[in-house]
PDB file of C-alpha atoms in Angstrom:
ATOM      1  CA  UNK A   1       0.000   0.000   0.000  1.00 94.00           C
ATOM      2  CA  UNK A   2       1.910   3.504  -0.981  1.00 95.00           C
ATOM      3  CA  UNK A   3       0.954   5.920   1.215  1.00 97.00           C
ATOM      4  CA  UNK A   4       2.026   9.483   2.839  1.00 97.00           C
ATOM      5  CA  UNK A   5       0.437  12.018   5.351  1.00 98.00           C
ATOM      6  CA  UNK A   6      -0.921  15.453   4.050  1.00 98.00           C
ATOM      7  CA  UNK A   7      -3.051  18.487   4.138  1.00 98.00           C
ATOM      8  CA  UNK A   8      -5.479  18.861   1.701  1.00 98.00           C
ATOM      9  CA  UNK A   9      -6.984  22.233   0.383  1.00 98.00           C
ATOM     10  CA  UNK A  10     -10.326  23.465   1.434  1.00 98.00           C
ATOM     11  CA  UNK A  11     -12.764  23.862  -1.630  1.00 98.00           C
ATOM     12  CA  UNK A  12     -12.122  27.444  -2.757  1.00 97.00           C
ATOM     13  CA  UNK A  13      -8.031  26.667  -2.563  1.00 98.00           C
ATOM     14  CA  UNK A  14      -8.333  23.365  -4.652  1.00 98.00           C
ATOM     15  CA  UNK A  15     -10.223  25.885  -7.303  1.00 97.00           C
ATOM     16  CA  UNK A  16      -7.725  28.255  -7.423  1.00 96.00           C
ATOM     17  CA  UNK A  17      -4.828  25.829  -7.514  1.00 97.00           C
ATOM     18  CA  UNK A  18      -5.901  23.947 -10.690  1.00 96.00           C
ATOM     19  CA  UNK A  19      -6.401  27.387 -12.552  1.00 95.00           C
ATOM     20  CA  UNK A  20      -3.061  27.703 -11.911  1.00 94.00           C
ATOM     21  CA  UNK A  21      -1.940  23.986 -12.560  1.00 95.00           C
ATOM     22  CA  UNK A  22      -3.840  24.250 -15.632  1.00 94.00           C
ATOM     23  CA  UNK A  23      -2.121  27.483 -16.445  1.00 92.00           C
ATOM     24  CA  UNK A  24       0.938  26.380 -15.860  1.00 91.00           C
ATOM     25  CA  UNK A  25       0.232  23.046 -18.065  1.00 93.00           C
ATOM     26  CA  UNK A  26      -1.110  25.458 -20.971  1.00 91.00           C
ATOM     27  CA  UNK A  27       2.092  27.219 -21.290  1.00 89.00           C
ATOM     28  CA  UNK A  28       4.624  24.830 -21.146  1.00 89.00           C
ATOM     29  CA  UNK A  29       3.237  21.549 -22.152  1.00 91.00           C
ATOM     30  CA  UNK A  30       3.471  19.575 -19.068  1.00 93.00           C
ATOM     31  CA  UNK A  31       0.738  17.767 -17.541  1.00 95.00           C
ATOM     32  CA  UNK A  32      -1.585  19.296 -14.616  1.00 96.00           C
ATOM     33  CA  UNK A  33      -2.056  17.710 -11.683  1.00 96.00           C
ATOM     34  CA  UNK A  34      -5.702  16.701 -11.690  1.00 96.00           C
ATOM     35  CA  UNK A  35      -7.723  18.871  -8.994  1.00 97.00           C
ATOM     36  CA  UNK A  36      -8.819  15.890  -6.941  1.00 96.00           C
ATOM     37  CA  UNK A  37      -5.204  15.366  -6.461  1.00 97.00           C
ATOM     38  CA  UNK A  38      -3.833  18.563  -5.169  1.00 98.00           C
ATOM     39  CA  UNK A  39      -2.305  18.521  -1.866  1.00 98.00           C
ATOM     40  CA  UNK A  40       0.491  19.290   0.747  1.00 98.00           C
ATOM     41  CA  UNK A  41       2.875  16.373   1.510  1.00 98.00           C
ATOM     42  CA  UNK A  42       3.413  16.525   5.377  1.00 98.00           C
ATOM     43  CA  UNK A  43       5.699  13.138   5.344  1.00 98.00           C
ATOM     44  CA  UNK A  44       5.984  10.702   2.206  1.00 95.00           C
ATOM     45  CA  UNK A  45       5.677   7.003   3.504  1.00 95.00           C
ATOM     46  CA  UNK A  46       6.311   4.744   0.009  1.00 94.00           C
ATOM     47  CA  UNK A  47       5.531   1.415   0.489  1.00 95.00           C
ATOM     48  CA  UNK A  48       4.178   0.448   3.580  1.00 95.00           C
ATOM     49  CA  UNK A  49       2.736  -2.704   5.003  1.00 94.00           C
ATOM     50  CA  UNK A  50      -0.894  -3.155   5.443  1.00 94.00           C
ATOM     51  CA  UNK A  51      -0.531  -4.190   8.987  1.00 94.00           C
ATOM     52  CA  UNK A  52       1.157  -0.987   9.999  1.00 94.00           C
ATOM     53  CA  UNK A  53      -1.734   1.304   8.908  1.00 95.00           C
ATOM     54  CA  UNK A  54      -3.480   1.200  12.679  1.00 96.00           C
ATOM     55  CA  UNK A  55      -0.196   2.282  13.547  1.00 95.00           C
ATOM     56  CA  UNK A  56       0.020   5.047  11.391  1.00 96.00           C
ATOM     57  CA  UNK A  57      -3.294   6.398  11.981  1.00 97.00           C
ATOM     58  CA  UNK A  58      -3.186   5.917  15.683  1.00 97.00           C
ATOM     59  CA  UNK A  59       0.386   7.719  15.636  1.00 97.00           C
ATOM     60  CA  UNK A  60      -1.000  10.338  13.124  1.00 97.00           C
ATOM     61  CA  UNK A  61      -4.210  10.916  15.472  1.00 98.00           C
ATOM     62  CA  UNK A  62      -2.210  11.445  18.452  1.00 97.00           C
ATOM     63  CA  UNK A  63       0.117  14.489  17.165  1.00 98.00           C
ATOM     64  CA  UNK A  64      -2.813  15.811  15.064  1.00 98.00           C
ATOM     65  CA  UNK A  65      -4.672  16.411  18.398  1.00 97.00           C
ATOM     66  CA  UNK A  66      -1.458  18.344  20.069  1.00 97.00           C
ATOM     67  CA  UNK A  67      -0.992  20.772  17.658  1.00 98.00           C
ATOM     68  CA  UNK A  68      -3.332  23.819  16.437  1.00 97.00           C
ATOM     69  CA  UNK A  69      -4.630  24.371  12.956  1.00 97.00           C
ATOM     70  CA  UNK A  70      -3.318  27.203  11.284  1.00 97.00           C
ATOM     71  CA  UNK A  71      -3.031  29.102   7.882  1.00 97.00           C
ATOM     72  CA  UNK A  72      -1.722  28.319   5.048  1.00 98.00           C
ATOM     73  CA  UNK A  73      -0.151  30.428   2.392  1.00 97.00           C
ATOM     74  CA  UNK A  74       1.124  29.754  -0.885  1.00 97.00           C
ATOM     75  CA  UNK A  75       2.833  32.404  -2.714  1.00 94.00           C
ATOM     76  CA  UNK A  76       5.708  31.750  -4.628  1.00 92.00           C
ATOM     77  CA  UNK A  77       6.499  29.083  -7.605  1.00 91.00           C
ATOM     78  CA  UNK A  78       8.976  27.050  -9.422  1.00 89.00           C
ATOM     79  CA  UNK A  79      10.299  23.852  -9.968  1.00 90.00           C
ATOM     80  CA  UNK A  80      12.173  21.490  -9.547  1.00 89.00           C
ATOM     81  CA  UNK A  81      14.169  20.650 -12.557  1.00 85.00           C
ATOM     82  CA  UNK A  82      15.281  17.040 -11.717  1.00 87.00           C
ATOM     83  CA  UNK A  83      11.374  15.474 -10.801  1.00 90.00           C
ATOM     84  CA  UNK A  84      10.233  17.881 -13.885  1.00 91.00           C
ATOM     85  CA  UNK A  85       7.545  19.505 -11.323  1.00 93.00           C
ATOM     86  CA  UNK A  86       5.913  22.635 -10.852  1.00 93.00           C
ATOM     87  CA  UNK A  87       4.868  23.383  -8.307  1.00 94.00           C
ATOM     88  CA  UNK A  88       3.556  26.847  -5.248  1.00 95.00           C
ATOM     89  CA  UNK A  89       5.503  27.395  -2.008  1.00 95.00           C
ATOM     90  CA  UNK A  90       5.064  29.393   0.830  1.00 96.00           C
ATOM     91  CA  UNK A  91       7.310  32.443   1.198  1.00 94.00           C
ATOM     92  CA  UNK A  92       7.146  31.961   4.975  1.00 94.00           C
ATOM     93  CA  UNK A  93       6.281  28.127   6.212  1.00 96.00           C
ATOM     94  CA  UNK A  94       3.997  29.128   9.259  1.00 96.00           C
ATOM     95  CA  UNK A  95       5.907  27.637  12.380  1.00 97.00           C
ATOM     96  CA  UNK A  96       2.456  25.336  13.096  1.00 97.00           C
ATOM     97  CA  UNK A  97       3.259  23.418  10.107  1.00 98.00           C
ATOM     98  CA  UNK A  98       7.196  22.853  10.693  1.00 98.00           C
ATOM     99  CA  UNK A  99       6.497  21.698  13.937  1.00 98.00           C
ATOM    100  CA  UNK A 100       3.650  19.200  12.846  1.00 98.00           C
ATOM    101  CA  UNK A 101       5.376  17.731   9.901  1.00 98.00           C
ATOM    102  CA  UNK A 102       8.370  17.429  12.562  1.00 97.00           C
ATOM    103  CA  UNK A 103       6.004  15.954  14.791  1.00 98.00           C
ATOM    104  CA  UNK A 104       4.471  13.629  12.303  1.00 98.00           C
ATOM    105  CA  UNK A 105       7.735  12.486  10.686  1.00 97.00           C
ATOM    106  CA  UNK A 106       9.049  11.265  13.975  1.00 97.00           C
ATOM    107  CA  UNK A 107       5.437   9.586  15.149  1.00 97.00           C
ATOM    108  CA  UNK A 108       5.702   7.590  11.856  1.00 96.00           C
ATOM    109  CA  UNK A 109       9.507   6.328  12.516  1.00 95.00           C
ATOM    110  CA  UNK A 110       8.306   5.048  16.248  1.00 94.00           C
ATOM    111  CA  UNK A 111       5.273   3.240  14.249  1.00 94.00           C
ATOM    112  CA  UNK A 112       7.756   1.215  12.401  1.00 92.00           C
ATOM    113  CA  UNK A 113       7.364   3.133   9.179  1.00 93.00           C
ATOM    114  CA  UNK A 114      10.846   3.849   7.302  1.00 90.00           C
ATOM    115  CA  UNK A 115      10.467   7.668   5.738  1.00 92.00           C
ATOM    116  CA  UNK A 116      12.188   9.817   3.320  1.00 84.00           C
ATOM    117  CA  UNK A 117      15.248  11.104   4.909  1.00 83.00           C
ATOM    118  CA  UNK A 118      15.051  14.117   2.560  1.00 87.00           C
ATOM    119  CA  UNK A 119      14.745  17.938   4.138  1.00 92.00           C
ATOM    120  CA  UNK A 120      11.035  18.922   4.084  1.00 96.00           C
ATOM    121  CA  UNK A 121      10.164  21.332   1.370  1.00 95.00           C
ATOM    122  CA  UNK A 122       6.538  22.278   1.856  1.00 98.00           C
ATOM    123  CA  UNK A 123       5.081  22.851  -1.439  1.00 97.00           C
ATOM    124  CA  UNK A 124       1.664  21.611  -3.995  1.00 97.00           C
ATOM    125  CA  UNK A 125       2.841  19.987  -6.805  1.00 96.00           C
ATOM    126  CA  UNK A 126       0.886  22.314  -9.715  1.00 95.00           C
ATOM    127  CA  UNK A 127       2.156  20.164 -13.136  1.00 94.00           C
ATOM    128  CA  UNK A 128       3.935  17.548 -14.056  1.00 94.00           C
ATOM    129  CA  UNK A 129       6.742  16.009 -16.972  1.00 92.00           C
ATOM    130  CA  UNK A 130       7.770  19.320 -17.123  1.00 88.00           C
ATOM    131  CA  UNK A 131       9.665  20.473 -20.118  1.00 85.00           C
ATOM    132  CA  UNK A 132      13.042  20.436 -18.968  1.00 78.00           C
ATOM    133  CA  UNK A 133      13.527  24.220 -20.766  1.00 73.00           C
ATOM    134  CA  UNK A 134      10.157  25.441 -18.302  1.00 71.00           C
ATOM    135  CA  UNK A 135      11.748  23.594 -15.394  1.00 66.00           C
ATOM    136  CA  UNK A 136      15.105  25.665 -15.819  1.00 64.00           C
ATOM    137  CA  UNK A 137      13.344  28.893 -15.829  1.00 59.00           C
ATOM    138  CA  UNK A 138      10.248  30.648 -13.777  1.00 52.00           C
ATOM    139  CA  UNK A 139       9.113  32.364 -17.048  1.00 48.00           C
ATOM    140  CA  UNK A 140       5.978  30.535 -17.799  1.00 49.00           C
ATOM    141  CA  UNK A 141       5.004  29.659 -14.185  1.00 60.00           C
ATOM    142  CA  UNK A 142       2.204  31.113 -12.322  1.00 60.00           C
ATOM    143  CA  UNK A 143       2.994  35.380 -11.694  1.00 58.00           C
ATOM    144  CA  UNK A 144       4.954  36.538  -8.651  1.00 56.00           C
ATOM    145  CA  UNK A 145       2.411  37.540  -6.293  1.00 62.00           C
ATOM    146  CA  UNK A 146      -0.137  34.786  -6.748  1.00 81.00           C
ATOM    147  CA  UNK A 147      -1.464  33.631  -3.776  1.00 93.00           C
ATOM    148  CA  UNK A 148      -3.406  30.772  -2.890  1.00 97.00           C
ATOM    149  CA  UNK A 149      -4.011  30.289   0.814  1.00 97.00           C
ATOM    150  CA  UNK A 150      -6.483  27.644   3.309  1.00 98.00           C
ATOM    151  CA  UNK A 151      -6.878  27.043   7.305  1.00 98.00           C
ATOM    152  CA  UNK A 152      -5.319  23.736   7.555  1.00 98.00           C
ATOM    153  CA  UNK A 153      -7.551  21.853   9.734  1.00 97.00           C
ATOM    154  CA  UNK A 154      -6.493  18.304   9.903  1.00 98.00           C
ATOM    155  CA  UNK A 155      -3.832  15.721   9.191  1.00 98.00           C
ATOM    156  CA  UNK A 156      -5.272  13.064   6.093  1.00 98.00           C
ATOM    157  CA  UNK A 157      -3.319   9.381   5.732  1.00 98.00           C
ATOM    158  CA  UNK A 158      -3.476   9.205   2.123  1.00 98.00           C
ATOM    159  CA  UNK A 159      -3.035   6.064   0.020  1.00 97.00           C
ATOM    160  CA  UNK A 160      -1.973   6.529  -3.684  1.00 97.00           C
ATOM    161  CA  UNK A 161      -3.585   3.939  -6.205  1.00 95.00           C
ATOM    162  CA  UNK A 162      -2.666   3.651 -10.066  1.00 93.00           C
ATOM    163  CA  UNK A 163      -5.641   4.444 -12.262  1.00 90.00           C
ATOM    164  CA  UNK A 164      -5.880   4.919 -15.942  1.00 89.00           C
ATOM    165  CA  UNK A 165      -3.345   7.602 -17.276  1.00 83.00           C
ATOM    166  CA  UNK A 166      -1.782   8.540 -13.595  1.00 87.00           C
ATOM    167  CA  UNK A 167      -2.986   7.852 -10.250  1.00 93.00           C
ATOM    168  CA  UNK A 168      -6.001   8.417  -7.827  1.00 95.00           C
ATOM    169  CA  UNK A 169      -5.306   9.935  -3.910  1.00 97.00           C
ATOM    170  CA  UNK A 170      -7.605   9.229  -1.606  1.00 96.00           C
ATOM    171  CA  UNK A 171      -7.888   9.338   2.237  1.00 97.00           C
ATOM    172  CA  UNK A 172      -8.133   6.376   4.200  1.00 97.00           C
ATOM    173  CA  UNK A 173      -8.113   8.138   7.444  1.00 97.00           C
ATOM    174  CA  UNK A 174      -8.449  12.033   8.828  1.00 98.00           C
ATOM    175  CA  UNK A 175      -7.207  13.543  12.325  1.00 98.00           C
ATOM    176  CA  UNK A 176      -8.086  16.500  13.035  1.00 98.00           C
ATOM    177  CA  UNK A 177      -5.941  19.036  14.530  1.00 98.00           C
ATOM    178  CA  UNK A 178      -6.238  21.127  17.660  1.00 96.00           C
ATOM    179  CA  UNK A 179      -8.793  23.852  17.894  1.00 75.00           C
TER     180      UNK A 179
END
């Protein structure tokens, strides 16, 4: 079962994030993400066995419910050349989520889970199989200055299943956070 922990965009967000994934897509050729599929990644899991999913959403439960939900901003975009991705960033990570993906990454490592050892880059993927010309240059991403923003309100364990021409996300389990 592939599966990783994330924050998904409220209605409005999800909107305004495949205009711009569609945008994005439109001017340099690369594929958009499909709406249903926009998210945050708070800690990519892989592979993981079936029998550790209790685990995981017991683990993912418990920090969920110690830390407040906050804001969300994303404001700045690019790519990254090597995946061929395009994707929004926050100019300023809010300290809520740093501490929660923290939080989460180490729950999942004392439920057994191995993660990616990788620093955390908070970001929504926008487009993919990226050009590699568009992924070398910001020129036909979305404008400086666009903003897409959402109260992040609780933790999702999301499983990723193959599906006709890409894959379907869905949640298998939701904890929400704090307040």
């Amino acid at each position: 079962m592939r599966l990783f922990l994330a924050i998904e965009p409220d209605d409005a967000a999800r909107a305004a994030l495949a205009a711009l994934a569609e945008r994005v897509a439109a001017a340099t050729g690369a594929r958009a993400v499909p709406a249903a599929n926009l998210h945050l990644t708070l800690v990519f899991l892989g592979e993981v066995d079936p029998a550790r999913v209790d685990a995981l959403r017991d683990a993912t439960a418990g920090v969920a419910a110690r830390h407040p939900a906050f804001d969300l901003v994303f404001d700045v975009p690019g790519a990254f050349a090597g995946a061929r991705v395009a994707w929004l960033a926050p100019s300023a990570p809010p300290p809520g989520l740093l501490a929660l993906q923290a939080a989460l990454a180490r729950a999942c490592v004392g439920a057994g889970v191995t993660i990616d050892a990788r620093r955390y880059a908070p970001h929504v993927t926008l487009a993919r199989k990226l050009p590699a010309a568009a992924a070398r240059g910001a020129d036909r991403m979305p404008a400086p200055g666009t903003a897409v923003g959402w109260r992040a309100g609780d933790v999702a364990l999301m499983r990723s299943s193959p599906a006709p021409g890409g894959v379907v996300y869905d949640a298998i389990a939701r904890a929400p956070l704090a307040g």
